[in-house]
Short mmCIF file of C-alpha atoms in Angstrom, two decimals:
data_model
loop_
_atom_site.label_atom_id
_atom_site.label_comp_id
_atom_site.label_asym_id
_atom_site.label_seq_id
_atom_site.Cartn_x
_atom_site.Cartn_y
_atom_site.Cartn_z
CA MET L 178 17.32 -57.84 34.96
CA ILE L 179 17.83 -54.14 34.28
CA SER L 180 20.75 -51.95 33.34
CA LYS L 181 21.98 -49.98 36.33
CA GLN L 182 23.00 -47.19 33.96
CA LYS L 183 19.44 -46.88 32.70
CA LEU L 184 18.09 -46.58 36.24
CA VAL L 185 20.77 -44.00 37.12
CA ARG L 186 19.85 -41.96 34.03
CA PHE L 187 16.21 -41.94 35.17
CA ILE L 188 17.22 -40.77 38.64
CA ASN L 189 19.57 -38.06 37.37
CA LYS L 190 16.84 -36.54 35.19
CA TYR L 191 14.89 -35.53 38.32
CA TYR L 192 17.72 -35.35 40.89
CA LEU L 193 19.48 -32.65 38.83
CA ASN L 194 22.69 -32.77 40.85
CA GLY L 195 20.89 -32.43 44.18
CA THR L 196 18.18 -29.95 43.17
CA VAL L 197 15.43 -32.49 43.95
CA GLY L 198 16.32 -34.77 46.83
CA SER L 199 13.08 -36.76 47.17
CA ALA L 200 10.58 -38.26 44.74
CA VAL L 201 7.92 -40.92 44.43
CA PHE L 202 8.51 -43.41 41.59
CA ASN L 203 5.34 -44.81 40.02
CA SER L 204 5.92 -48.33 38.71
CA LYS L 205 3.24 -49.51 36.26
CA THR L 206 2.95 -53.03 34.85
CA ASN L 207 0.38 -52.34 32.12
CA SER L 208 2.28 -49.48 30.50
CA GLN L 209 5.68 -50.99 31.36
CA GLN L 210 6.72 -47.58 32.59
CA LEU L 211 8.52 -46.02 35.53
CA SER L 212 7.67 -42.36 36.09
CA THR L 213 7.93 -39.58 38.62
CA ARG L 214 6.64 -36.04 39.10
CA PHE L 215 8.80 -33.70 41.18
CA VAL L 216 9.25 -30.17 42.44
CA SER L 217 12.34 -28.32 43.67
CA GLY L 218 12.51 -27.15 47.27
CA ASP L 219 11.95 -23.51 46.32
CA LYS L 220 9.05 -24.46 43.97
CA SER L 221 10.75 -22.73 41.02
CA LEU L 222 11.09 -25.96 39.01
CA LEU L 223 8.43 -28.57 38.35
CA GLY L 224 8.84 -31.62 36.15
CA GLU L 225 8.13 -35.20 35.23
CA VAL L 226 10.19 -38.07 33.83
CA HIS L 227 8.95 -41.24 32.14
CA MET L 228 11.01 -44.32 31.33
CA ASP L 229 9.67 -47.03 29.00
CA LYS L 230 10.46 -50.77 28.84
CA TRP L 231 10.10 -51.19 32.60
CA GLY L 232 9.10 -54.72 33.56
CA TYR L 233 8.13 -54.51 37.22
CA GLU L 234 4.93 -54.66 39.29
CA ASP L 235 2.63 -51.79 40.24
CA ALA L 236 4.00 -49.82 43.19
CA ASP L 237 4.56 -46.34 44.57
CA ILE L 238 8.24 -46.19 45.51
CA GLY L 239 9.05 -43.46 48.02
CA VAL L 240 12.67 -42.35 47.61
CA TYR L 241 13.42 -39.82 50.36
CA ASP L 242 17.23 -39.68 50.05
CA THR L 243 18.16 -39.86 46.38
CA GLU L 244 21.84 -39.17 47.08
CA GLN L 245 22.02 -42.27 49.28
CA LEU L 246 20.33 -44.39 46.60
CA LEU L 247 22.84 -43.24 43.96
CA LYS L 248 25.74 -44.07 46.30
CA LEU L 249 24.37 -47.56 46.85
CA LEU L 250 23.89 -48.08 43.12
CA SER L 251 27.53 -47.14 42.54
CA VAL L 252 28.56 -50.33 44.36
CA LEU L 253 26.91 -52.53 41.72
CA ASP L 254 27.93 -53.68 38.23
CA ASP L 255 25.76 -52.62 35.29
CA ASN L 256 23.50 -55.69 35.01
CA ILE L 257 21.39 -55.84 38.16
CA GLU L 258 18.39 -57.69 39.50
CA PHE L 259 15.70 -55.36 40.85
CA SER L 260 12.89 -56.27 43.24
CA ILE L 261 10.16 -54.39 45.10
CA ASN L 262 9.41 -55.64 48.62
CA LYS L 263 5.86 -54.97 49.78
CA THR L 264 3.53 -55.47 52.72
CA GLY L 265 0.11 -55.71 51.13
CA ASP L 266 0.06 -52.92 48.55
CA THR L 267 2.71 -50.81 50.29
CA ALA L 268 6.31 -50.95 49.11
CA PHE L 269 8.74 -50.74 52.02
CA SER L 270 12.10 -51.47 50.32
CA ILE L 271 13.77 -52.26 47.04
CA GLY L 272 16.37 -54.96 46.52
CA LEU L 273 19.27 -54.54 44.10
CA ASN L 274 21.92 -57.11 43.38
CA ASP L 275 24.58 -58.02 40.83
CA ALA L 276 26.60 -61.23 40.65
CA PHE L 277 28.64 -60.28 43.72
CA SER L 278 26.70 -57.85 45.95
CA THR L 279 23.21 -57.36 47.37
CA ILE L 280 21.81 -54.00 48.41
CA THR L 281 18.62 -53.11 50.26
CA TYR L 282 17.29 -49.56 50.10
CA MET L 283 14.56 -48.71 52.60
CA LEU L 284 11.71 -46.66 51.19
CA SER L 285 9.90 -43.84 52.93
CA ASP L 286 6.21 -43.20 53.42
CA THR L 287 5.16 -41.44 50.21
CA SER L 288 3.06 -38.97 52.22
CA ILE L 289 6.17 -37.25 53.64
CA ILE L 290 7.55 -36.46 50.17
CA ASN L 291 6.46 -33.11 48.71
CA GLU L 292 3.71 -33.72 46.18
CA PRO L 293 4.18 -31.51 43.11
CA PRO L 294 1.25 -29.18 42.40
CA GLN L 295 -0.88 -29.87 39.35
CA MET L 296 -0.41 -27.42 36.48
CA LYS L 297 -3.98 -26.09 36.33
CA MET L 298 -3.60 -23.06 34.10
CA ILE L 299 -0.73 -23.26 31.62
CA PRO L 300 -0.28 -19.89 29.85
CA GLU L 301 0.25 -19.44 26.14
CA PHE L 302 3.88 -19.84 25.10
CA GLU L 303 4.62 -17.04 22.62
CA LEU L 304 8.21 -18.12 21.95
CA SER L 305 9.47 -21.53 20.81
CA LEU L 306 13.27 -21.76 20.71
CA ASN L 307 15.26 -24.58 19.11
CA VAL L 308 17.59 -26.34 21.54
CA THR L 309 20.44 -28.11 19.72
CA PRO L 310 23.45 -30.06 21.04
CA GLN L 311 25.59 -27.00 20.21
CA PHE L 312 23.29 -24.74 22.26
CA ILE L 313 23.37 -27.19 25.18
CA SER L 314 27.18 -27.26 25.10
CA LYS L 315 27.45 -23.44 24.85
CA PHE L 316 25.02 -22.82 27.70
CA ILE L 317 26.69 -25.33 30.04
CA SER L 318 30.13 -23.88 29.26
CA GLY L 319 28.89 -20.30 29.58
CA LYS L 320 27.24 -20.93 32.94
CA SER L 321 30.35 -22.73 34.20
CA ALA L 322 32.46 -19.73 33.19
CA LEU L 323 30.09 -17.42 35.09
CA SER L 324 29.71 -19.63 38.15
CA GLU L 325 28.55 -16.75 40.38
CA THR L 326 25.81 -15.72 37.95
CA ASP L 327 22.36 -17.02 38.89
CA THR L 328 20.15 -15.95 35.98
CA PHE L 329 19.79 -16.02 32.23
CA THR L 330 17.54 -13.65 30.31
CA VAL L 331 15.51 -14.24 27.16
CA ILE L 332 15.71 -11.15 24.93
CA THR L 333 13.72 -10.71 21.72
CA ASP L 334 14.34 -8.17 18.94
CA GLU L 335 11.16 -7.20 17.14
CA THR L 336 13.05 -5.56 14.26
CA SER L 337 15.00 -8.67 13.28
CA SER L 338 12.59 -11.25 14.78
CA LYS L 339 15.59 -12.80 16.50
CA THR L 340 16.05 -14.09 20.04
CA LYS L 341 19.08 -14.48 22.25
CA LEU L 342 19.74 -15.92 25.69
CA VAL L 343 22.08 -13.90 27.88
CA ILE L 344 23.72 -15.42 30.95
CA GLY L 345 24.49 -12.57 33.37
CA TYR L 346 22.34 -9.91 31.67
CA SER L 347 22.11 -6.50 33.37
CA ALA L 348 21.31 -2.95 32.32
CA VAL L 349 24.82 -1.99 33.46
CA ASN L 350 28.04 -3.43 32.03
CA THR L 351 28.70 -6.95 33.32
CA ASN L 352 30.49 -10.13 32.38
CA ARG L 353 28.01 -12.05 30.27
CA VAL L 354 27.61 -14.79 27.68
CA THR L 355 25.21 -14.18 24.78
CA ILE L 356 23.89 -17.18 22.86
CA PRO L 357 21.76 -16.54 19.73
CA VAL L 358 18.94 -19.07 19.23
CA THR L 359 16.68 -19.80 16.29
CA SER L 360 12.96 -19.75 16.92
CA SER L 361 10.26 -21.90 15.36
CA GLU L 362 7.68 -19.51 16.80
CA PHE L 363 8.46 -15.84 17.45
CA SER L 364 6.72 -13.06 19.32
CA ASN L 365 8.24 -9.91 20.74
CA ILE L 366 8.07 -10.09 24.54
CA ASP L 367 9.60 -8.12 27.38
CA ASN L 368 12.91 -9.40 28.75
CA ILE L 369 12.27 -12.32 31.08
CA SER L 370 14.77 -14.08 33.35
CA PHE L 371 15.05 -17.61 34.75
CA ASN L 372 17.30 -19.52 37.13
CA ALA L 373 20.48 -20.34 35.18
CA ASN L 374 21.71 -22.90 37.72
CA LEU L 375 18.54 -24.99 37.40
CA PHE L 376 18.50 -24.72 33.60
CA LYS L 377 22.12 -25.80 33.41
CA GLU L 378 21.36 -28.93 35.47
CA VAL L 379 18.35 -29.73 33.26
CA LEU L 380 20.58 -29.49 30.16
CA ILE L 381 23.34 -31.61 31.73
CA ALA L 382 20.83 -34.34 32.64
CA ASN L 383 19.54 -34.38 29.06
CA LYS L 384 22.66 -33.47 27.08
CA ASP L 385 22.43 -36.64 24.96
CA CYS L 386 19.30 -35.22 23.32
CA GLU L 387 19.56 -34.44 19.60
CA SER L 388 16.94 -31.68 19.67
CA ALA L 389 14.41 -30.07 21.99
CA VAL L 390 12.23 -26.98 22.16
CA LEU L 391 12.31 -24.32 24.87
CA GLN L 392 8.94 -22.57 25.10
CA VAL L 393 8.67 -19.22 26.87
CA SER L 394 5.60 -17.35 28.09
CA SER L 395 5.57 -13.64 28.85
CA GLU L 396 3.47 -14.56 31.90
CA GLY L 397 6.57 -15.95 33.62
CA LEU L 398 6.91 -19.60 32.70
CA ALA L 399 9.27 -21.63 30.51
CA LYS L 400 8.83 -25.26 29.42
CA ILE L 401 11.33 -27.65 27.88
CA SER L 402 10.75 -31.27 26.88
CA PHE L 403 13.22 -33.97 25.85
CA LYS L 404 12.70 -37.35 24.16
CA ILE L 405 15.76 -39.60 24.32
CA ASP L 406 15.37 -43.31 23.47
CA ASP L 407 13.29 -44.76 26.35
CA PHE L 408 13.08 -41.46 28.26
CA THR L 409 10.66 -38.54 28.08
CA SER L 410 11.25 -35.63 30.44
CA THR L 411 9.50 -32.27 30.80
CA TYR L 412 10.50 -29.33 32.99
CA TYR L 413 8.74 -26.08 33.89
CA LEU L 414 10.78 -23.10 35.14
CA VAL L 415 9.19 -20.17 36.95
CA ALA L 416 10.59 -16.76 36.05
CA VAL L 417 12.70 -14.95 38.65
CA SER L 418 12.42 -11.29 39.66
CA GLU L 419 13.50 -8.73 37.10
CA VAL L 420 17.23 -8.37 36.60
CA ASP L 421 18.45 -4.78 37.02
#
């Protein structure tokens, strides 16, 4: 027996409102963990999610159409029975049922799902920014207000040793939202921009987190990790081209 809501939370942490449509779930008996590594279609976001207290057998579960799986899960009550159907060592479907309904979801060959690249050379992160519930709320609201804006920019001030995130930053006058952030590690770096749409979805999927740290490298990479009860999730964002 598993909580449907717990499984949906796991899925939403990689699905990110449709950003990542396919993933391979790794079910492990020994560690009692369900995990997945994933990459967005445009390769600008890479991540992994781990869920503890998972009591099912070893299997690689190929989920090609996450949207369809979420729709099927919506039919069920919260307490569900979960089963993995296999031929030999290969999982071909999962079974889900509550007291009233039974659902079968057909799995795909894991080889047709994009395998995320391994992070071979992770650069030094010169900036570590504190992500609080207030910051998460402000960023989500700010991005929603500037729905046509695709980027946010990390701007440091060497004089004050302060950092701010600006949604909609440009050298010319524009509509923008500026959010000051405190840093646990500061270094003055050139302005660097990231995909605001992706970052908003990452924050929405993890908005129940009490605290997190956003690390930024001047070499064009940002990393944010969340630990929320039985979930650990990590995301890497690749910097976008310079904003004018």
